[in-house]
mmCIF file of C-alpha atoms and ligand atoms in Angstrom:
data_model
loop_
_atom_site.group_PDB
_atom_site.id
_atom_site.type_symbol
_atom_site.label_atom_id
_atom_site.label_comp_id
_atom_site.label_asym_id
_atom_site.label_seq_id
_atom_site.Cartn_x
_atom_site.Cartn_y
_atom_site.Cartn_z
ATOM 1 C CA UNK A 1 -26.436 -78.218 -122.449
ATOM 2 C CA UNK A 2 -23.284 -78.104 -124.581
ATOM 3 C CA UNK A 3 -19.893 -79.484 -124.501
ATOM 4 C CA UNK A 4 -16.957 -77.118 -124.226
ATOM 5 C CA UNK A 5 -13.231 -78.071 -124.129
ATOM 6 C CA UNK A 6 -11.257 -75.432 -123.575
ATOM 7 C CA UNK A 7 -7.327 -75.613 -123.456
ATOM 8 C CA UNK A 8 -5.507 -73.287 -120.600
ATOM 9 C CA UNK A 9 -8.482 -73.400 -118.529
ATOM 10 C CA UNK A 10 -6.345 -73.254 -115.507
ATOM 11 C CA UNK A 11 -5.961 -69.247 -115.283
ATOM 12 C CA UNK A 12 -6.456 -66.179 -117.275
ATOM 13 C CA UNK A 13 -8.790 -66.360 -120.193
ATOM 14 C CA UNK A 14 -9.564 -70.182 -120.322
ATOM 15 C CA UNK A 15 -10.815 -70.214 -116.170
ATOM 16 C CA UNK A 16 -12.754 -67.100 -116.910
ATOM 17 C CA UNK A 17 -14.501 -69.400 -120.162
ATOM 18 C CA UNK A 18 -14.568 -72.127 -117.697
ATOM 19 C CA UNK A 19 -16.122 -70.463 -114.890
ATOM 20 C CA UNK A 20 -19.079 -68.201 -117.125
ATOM 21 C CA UNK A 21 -19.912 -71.330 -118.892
ATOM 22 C CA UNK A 22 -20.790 -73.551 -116.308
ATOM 23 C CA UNK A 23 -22.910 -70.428 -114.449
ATOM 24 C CA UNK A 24 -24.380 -70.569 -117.741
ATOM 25 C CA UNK A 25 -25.430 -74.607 -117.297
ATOM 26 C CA UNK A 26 -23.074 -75.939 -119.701
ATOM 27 C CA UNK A 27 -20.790 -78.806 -119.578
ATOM 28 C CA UNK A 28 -16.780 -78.174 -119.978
ATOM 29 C CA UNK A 29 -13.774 -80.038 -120.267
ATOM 30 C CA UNK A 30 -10.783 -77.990 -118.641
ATOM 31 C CA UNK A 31 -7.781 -78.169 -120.007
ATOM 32 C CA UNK A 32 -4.714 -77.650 -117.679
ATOM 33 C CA UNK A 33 -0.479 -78.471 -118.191
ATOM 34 C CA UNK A 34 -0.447 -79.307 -114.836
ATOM 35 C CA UNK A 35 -3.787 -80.210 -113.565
ATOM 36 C CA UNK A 36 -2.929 -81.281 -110.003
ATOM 37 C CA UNK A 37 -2.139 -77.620 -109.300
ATOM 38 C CA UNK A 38 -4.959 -76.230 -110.741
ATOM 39 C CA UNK A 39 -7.011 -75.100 -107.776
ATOM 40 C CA UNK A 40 -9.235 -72.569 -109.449
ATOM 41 C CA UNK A 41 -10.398 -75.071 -111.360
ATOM 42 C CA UNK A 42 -10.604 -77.375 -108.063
ATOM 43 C CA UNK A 43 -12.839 -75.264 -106.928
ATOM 44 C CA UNK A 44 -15.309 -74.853 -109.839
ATOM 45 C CA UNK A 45 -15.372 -78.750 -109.248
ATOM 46 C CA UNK A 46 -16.632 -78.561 -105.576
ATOM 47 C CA UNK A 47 -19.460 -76.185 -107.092
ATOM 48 C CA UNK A 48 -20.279 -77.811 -110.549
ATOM 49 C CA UNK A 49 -19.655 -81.381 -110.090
ATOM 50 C CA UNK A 50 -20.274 -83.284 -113.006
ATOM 51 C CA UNK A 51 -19.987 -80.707 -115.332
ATOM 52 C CA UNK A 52 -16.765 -79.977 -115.329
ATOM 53 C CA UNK A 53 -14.131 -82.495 -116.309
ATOM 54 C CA UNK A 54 -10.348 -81.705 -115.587
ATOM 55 C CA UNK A 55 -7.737 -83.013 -117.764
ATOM 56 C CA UNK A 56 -4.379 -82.950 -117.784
ATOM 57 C CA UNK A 57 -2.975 -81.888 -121.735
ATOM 58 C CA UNK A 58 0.424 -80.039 -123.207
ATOM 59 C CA UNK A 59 -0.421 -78.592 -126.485
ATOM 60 C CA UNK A 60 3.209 -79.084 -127.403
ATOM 61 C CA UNK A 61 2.739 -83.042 -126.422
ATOM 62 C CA UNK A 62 1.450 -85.293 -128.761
ATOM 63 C CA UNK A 63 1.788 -88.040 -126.252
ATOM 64 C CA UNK A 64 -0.691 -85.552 -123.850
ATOM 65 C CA UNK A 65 -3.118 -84.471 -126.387
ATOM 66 C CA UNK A 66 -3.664 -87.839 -127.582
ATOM 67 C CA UNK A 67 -4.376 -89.217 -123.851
ATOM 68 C CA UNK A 68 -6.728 -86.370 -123.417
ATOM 69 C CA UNK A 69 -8.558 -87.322 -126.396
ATOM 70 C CA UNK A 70 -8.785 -91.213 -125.071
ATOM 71 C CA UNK A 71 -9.591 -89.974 -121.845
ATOM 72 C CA UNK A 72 -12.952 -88.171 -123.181
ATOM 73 C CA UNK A 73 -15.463 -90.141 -125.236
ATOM 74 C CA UNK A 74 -18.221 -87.743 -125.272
ATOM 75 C CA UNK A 75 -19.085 -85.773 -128.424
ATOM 76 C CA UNK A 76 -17.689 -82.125 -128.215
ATOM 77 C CA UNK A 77 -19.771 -79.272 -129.592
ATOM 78 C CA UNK A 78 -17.108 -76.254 -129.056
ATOM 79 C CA UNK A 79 -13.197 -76.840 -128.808
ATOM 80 C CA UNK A 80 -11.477 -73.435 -127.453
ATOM 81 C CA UNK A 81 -7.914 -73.383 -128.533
ATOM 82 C CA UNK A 82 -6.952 -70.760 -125.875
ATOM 83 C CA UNK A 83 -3.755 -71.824 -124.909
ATOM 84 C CA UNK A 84 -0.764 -69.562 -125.414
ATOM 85 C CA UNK A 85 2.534 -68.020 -124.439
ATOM 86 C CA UNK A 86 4.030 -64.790 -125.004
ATOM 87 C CA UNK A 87 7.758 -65.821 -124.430
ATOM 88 C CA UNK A 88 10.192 -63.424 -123.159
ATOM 89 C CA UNK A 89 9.838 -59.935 -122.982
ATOM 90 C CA UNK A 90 13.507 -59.213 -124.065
ATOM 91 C CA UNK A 91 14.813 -61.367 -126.905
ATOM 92 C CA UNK A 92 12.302 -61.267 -129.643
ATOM 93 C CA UNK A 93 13.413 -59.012 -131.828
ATOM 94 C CA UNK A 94 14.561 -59.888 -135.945
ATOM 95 C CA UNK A 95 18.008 -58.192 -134.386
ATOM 96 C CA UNK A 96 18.522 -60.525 -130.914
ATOM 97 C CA UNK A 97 16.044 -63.357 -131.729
ATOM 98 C CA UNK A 98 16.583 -66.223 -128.826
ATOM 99 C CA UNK A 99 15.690 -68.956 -130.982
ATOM 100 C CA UNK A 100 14.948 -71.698 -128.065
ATOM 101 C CA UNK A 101 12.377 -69.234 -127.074
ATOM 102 C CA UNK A 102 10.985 -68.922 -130.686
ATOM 103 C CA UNK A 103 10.785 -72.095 -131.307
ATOM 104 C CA UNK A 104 8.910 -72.656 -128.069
ATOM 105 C CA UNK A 105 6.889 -69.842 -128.867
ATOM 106 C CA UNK A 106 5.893 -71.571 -132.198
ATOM 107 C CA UNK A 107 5.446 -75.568 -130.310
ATOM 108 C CA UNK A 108 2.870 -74.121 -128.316
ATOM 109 C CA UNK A 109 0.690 -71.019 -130.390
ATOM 110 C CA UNK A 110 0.891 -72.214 -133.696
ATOM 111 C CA UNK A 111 1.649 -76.493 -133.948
ATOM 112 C CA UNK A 112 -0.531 -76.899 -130.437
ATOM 113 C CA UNK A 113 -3.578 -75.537 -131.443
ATOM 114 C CA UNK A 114 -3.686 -77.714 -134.564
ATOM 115 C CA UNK A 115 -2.708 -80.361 -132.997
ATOM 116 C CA UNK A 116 -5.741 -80.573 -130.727
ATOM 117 C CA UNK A 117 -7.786 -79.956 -133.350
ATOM 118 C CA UNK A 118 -6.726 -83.262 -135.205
ATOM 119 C CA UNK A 119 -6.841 -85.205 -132.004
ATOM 120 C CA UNK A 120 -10.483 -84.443 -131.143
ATOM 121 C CA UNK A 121 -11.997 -83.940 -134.823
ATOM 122 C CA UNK A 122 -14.116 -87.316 -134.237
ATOM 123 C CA UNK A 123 -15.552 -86.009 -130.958
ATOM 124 C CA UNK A 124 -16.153 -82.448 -132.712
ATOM 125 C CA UNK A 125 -17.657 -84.458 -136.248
ATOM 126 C CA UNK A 126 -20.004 -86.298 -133.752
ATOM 127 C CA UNK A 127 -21.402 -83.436 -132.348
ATOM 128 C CA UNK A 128 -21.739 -81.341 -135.253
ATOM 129 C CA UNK A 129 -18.990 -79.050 -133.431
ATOM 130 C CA UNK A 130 -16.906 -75.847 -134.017
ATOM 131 C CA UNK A 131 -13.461 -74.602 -133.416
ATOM 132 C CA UNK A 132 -12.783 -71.262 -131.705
ATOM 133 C CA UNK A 133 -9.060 -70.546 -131.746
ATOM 134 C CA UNK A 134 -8.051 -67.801 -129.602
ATOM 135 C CA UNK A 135 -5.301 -65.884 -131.977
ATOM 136 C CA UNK A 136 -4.024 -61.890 -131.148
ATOM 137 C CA UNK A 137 -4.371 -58.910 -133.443
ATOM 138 C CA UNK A 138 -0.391 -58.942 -132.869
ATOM 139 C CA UNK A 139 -0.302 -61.195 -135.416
ATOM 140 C CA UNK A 140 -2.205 -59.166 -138.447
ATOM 141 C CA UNK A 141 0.766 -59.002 -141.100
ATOM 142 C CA UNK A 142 -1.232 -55.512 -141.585
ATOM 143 C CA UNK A 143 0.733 -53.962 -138.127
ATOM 144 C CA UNK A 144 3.547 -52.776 -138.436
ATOM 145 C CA UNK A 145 4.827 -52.225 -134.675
ATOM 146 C CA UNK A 146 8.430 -54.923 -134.978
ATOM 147 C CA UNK A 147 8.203 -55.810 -131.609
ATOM 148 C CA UNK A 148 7.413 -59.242 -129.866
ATOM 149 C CA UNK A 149 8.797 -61.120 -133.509
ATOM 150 C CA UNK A 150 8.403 -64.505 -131.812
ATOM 151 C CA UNK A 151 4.975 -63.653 -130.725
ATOM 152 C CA UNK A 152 3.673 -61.773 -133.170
ATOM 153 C CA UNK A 153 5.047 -64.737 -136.266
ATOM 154 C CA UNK A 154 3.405 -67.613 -134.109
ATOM 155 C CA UNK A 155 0.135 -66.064 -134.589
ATOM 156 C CA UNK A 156 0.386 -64.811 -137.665
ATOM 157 C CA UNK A 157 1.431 -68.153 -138.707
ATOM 158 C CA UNK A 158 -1.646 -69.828 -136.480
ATOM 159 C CA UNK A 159 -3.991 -67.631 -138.228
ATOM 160 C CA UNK A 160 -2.971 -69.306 -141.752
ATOM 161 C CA UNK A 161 -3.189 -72.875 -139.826
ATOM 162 C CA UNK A 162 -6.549 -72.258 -139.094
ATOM 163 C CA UNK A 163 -7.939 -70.661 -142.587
ATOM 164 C CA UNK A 164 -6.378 -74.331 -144.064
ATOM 165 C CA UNK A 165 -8.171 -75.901 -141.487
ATOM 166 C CA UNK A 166 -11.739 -74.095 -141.816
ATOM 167 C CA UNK A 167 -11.470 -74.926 -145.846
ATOM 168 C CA UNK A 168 -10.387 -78.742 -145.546
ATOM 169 C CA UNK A 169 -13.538 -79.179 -142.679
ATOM 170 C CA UNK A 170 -15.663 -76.689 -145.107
ATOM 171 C CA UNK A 171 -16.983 -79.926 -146.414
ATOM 172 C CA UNK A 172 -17.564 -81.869 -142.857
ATOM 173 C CA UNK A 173 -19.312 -78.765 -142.015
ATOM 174 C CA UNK A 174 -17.154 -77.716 -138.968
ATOM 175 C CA UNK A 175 -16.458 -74.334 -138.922
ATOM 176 C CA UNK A 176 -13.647 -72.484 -137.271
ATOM 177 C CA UNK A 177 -13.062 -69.044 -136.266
ATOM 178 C CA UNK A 178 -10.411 -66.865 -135.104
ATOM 179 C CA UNK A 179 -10.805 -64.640 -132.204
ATOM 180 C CA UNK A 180 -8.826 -61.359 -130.850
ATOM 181 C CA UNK A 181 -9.842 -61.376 -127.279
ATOM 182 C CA UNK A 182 -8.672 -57.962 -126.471
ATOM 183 C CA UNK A 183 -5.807 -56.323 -124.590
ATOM 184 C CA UNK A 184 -6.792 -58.514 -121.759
ATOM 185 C CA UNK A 185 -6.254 -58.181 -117.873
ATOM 186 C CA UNK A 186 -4.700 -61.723 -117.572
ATOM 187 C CA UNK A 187 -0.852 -62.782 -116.204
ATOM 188 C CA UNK A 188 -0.197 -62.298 -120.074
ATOM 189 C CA UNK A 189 -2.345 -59.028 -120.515
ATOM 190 C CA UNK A 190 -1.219 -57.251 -117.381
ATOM 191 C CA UNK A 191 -3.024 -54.900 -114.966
ATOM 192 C CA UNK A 192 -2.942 -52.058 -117.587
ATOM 193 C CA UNK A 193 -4.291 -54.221 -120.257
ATOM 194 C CA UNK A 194 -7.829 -52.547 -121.799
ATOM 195 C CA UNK A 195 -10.101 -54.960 -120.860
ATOM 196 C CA UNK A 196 -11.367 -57.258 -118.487
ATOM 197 C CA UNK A 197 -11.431 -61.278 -118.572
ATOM 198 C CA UNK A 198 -15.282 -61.123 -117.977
ATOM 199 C CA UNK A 199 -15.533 -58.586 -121.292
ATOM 200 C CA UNK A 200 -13.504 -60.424 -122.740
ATOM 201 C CA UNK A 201 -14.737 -63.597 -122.245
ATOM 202 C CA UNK A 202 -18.541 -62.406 -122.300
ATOM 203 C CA UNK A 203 -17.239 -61.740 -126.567
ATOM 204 C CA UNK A 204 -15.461 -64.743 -127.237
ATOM 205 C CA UNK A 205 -18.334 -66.576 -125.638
ATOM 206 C CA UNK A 206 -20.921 -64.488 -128.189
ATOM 207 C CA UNK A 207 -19.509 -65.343 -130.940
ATOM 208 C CA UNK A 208 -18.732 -68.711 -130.265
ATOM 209 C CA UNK A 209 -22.950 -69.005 -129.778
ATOM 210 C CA UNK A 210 -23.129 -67.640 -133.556
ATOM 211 C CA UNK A 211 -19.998 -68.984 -135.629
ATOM 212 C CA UNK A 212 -21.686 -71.357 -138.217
ATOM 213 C CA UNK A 213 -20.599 -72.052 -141.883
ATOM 214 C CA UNK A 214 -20.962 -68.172 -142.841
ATOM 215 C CA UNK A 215 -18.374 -67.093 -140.503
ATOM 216 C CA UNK A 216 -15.920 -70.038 -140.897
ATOM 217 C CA UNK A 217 -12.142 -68.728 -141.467
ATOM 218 C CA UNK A 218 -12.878 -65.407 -140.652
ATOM 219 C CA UNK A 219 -10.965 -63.016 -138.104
ATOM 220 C CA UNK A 220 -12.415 -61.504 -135.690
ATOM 221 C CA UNK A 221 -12.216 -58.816 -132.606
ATOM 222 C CA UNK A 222 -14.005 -60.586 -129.373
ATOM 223 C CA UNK A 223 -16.640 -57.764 -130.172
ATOM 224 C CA UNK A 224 -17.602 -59.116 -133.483
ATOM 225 C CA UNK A 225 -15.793 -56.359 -135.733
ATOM 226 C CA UNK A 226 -13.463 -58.194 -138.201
ATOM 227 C CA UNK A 227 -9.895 -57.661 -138.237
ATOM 228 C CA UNK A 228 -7.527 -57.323 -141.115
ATOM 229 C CA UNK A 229 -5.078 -59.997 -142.176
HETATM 230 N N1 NAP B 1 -4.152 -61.242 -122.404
HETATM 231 C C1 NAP B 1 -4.127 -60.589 -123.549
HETATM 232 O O1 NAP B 1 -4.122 -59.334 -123.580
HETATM 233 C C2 NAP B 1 -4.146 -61.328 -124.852
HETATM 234 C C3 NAP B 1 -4.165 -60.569 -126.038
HETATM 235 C C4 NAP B 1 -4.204 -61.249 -127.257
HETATM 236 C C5 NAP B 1 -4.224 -62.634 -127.285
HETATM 237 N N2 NAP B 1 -4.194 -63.339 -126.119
HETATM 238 C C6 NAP B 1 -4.219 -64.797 -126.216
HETATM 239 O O2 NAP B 1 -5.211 -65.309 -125.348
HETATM 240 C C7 NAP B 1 -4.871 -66.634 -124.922
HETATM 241 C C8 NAP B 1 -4.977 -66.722 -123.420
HETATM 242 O O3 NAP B 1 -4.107 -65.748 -122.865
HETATM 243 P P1 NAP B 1 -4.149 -65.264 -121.348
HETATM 244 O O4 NAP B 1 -4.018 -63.794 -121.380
HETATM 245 O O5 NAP B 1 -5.267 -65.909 -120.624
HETATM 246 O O6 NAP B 1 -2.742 -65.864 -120.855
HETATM 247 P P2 NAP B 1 -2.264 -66.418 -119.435
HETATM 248 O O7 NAP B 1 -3.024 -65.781 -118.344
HETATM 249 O O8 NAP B 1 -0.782 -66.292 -119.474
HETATM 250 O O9 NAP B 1 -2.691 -67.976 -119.498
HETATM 251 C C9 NAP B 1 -2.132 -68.802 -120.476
HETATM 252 C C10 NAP B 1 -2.721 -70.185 -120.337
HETATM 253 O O10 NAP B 1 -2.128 -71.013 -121.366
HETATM 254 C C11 NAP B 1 -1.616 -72.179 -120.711
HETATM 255 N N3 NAP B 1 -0.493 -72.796 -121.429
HETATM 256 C C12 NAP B 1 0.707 -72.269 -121.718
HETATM 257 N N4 NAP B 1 1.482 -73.169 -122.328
HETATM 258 C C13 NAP B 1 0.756 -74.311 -122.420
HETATM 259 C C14 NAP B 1 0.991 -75.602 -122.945
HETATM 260 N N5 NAP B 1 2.159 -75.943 -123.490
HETATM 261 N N6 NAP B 1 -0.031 -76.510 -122.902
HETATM 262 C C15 NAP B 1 -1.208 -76.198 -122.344
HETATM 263 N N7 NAP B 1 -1.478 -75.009 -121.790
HETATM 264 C C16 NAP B 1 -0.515 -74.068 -121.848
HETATM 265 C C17 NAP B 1 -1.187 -71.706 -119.336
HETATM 266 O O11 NAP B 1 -1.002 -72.798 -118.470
HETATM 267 P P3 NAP B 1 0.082 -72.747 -117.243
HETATM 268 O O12 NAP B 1 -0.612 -72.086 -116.098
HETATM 269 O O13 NAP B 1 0.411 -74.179 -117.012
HETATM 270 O O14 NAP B 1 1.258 -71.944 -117.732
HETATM 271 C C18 NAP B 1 -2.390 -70.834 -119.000
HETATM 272 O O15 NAP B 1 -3.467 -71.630 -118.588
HETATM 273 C C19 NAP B 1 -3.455 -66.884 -125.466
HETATM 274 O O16 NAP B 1 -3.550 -67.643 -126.657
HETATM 275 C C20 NAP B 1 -2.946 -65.480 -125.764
HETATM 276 O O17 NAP B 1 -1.943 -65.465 -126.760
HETATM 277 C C21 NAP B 1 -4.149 -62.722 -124.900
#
């Protein structure tokens, strides 16, 4: 049985991790904003006791991710940064940019996931661990739709975070990968999206089992096929 802490476990992607990795035996730590409210996850609880630990964290919080990491000792063996945000539909363009909303857009796709990766590095180095951050083909600089800017820059720019982050732990022997999890039917995804959470997730999932030190800083489609810059 591993450890998983997964951030946005509350809905969407993250509860669909949640929920297949506990029916698979494992042990996760769900992430949530707002944790009180999270009754999805309440209710994995009343079926998987022990196994699942709620916590409350706000990737754009230092304050929060820093509590979360006092608040769990135990060694983690696979951090999911899955938390993200689209930000508005209208507004995002280089012509109209609302920059609150970019900037928002940035706190909590781009500094948040690095930011939890700092705070729980000694859990992950004591478990030998690995770091799945859940990024969008959006954010390949080789598109060239000019929608979404906001969107499409904060992953972009979190897919550079986390190839600076898989060489400086290249030597601690943590890798870290970065996943596309597919046009996804999620809040964020929408009905018409391609795919569903449990295909999704049943990917991200399968190559979380095989990232080791060969795959570390690589980009990848939740089906395995790599994905260009
Ligand atoms: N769905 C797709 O088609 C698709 C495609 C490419 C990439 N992705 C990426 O996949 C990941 C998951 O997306 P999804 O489709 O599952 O989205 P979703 O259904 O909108 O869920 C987003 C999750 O992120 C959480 N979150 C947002 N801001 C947060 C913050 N500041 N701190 C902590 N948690 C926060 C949300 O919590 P609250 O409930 O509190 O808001 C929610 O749990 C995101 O990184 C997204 O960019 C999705």
């Amino acid at each position: 049985m591993a450890t998983w802490l997964i951030t946005g476990a509350n809905r969407g992607i993250g509860l669909g991790l949640t929920g297949k990795l506990l029916a698979r035996g494992e042990s996760v730590i769900a992430c949530a904003r707002e944790p009180l409210k999270a009754e999805a996850l309440a209710g994995q609880k009343d079926r998987h006791g022990d196994r699942l630990t709620i916590l409350g964290l706000d990737v754009t919080s230092g304050e929060s991710v820093e509590a979360a990491a006092r608040a769990s000792a135990v060694p983690i063996d696979v951090l999911i940064n899955n938390a993200g945000i689209y930000g508005p539909r209208a507004g995002q363009g280089a012509l109209d940019m609302d920059f609150g909303a970019f900037a928002e857009v940035l706190a909590v796709n781009t500094l948040g996931p690095l930011r939890v990766a700092q705070a729980f590095l000694p859990r992950l180095e004591v478990a030998g661990g690995k770091i799945v951050t859940v990024t969008s083909r959006m954010g390949s600089l080789a598109g060239t739709n000019d929608g979404a800017v906001a969107y499409r820059a904060s992953k972009a720019a979190v897919n550079k975070v986390m190839t600076g982050l898989a060489q400086a732990l290249r030597p601690r022997r943590i890798p870290v990968l970065l996943v596309h999890p597919g046009w996804v039917q999620t809040d964020m995804g929408g009905g018409g999206a391609d795919i569903t959470i449990a295909q999704s997730t049943d990917g991200i999932i399968t190559l979380a089992d095989r990232l080791d030190m060969s795959l570390s800083g690589q980009f990848m489609n939740y089906d395995g096929a790599p994905i260009a810059w």
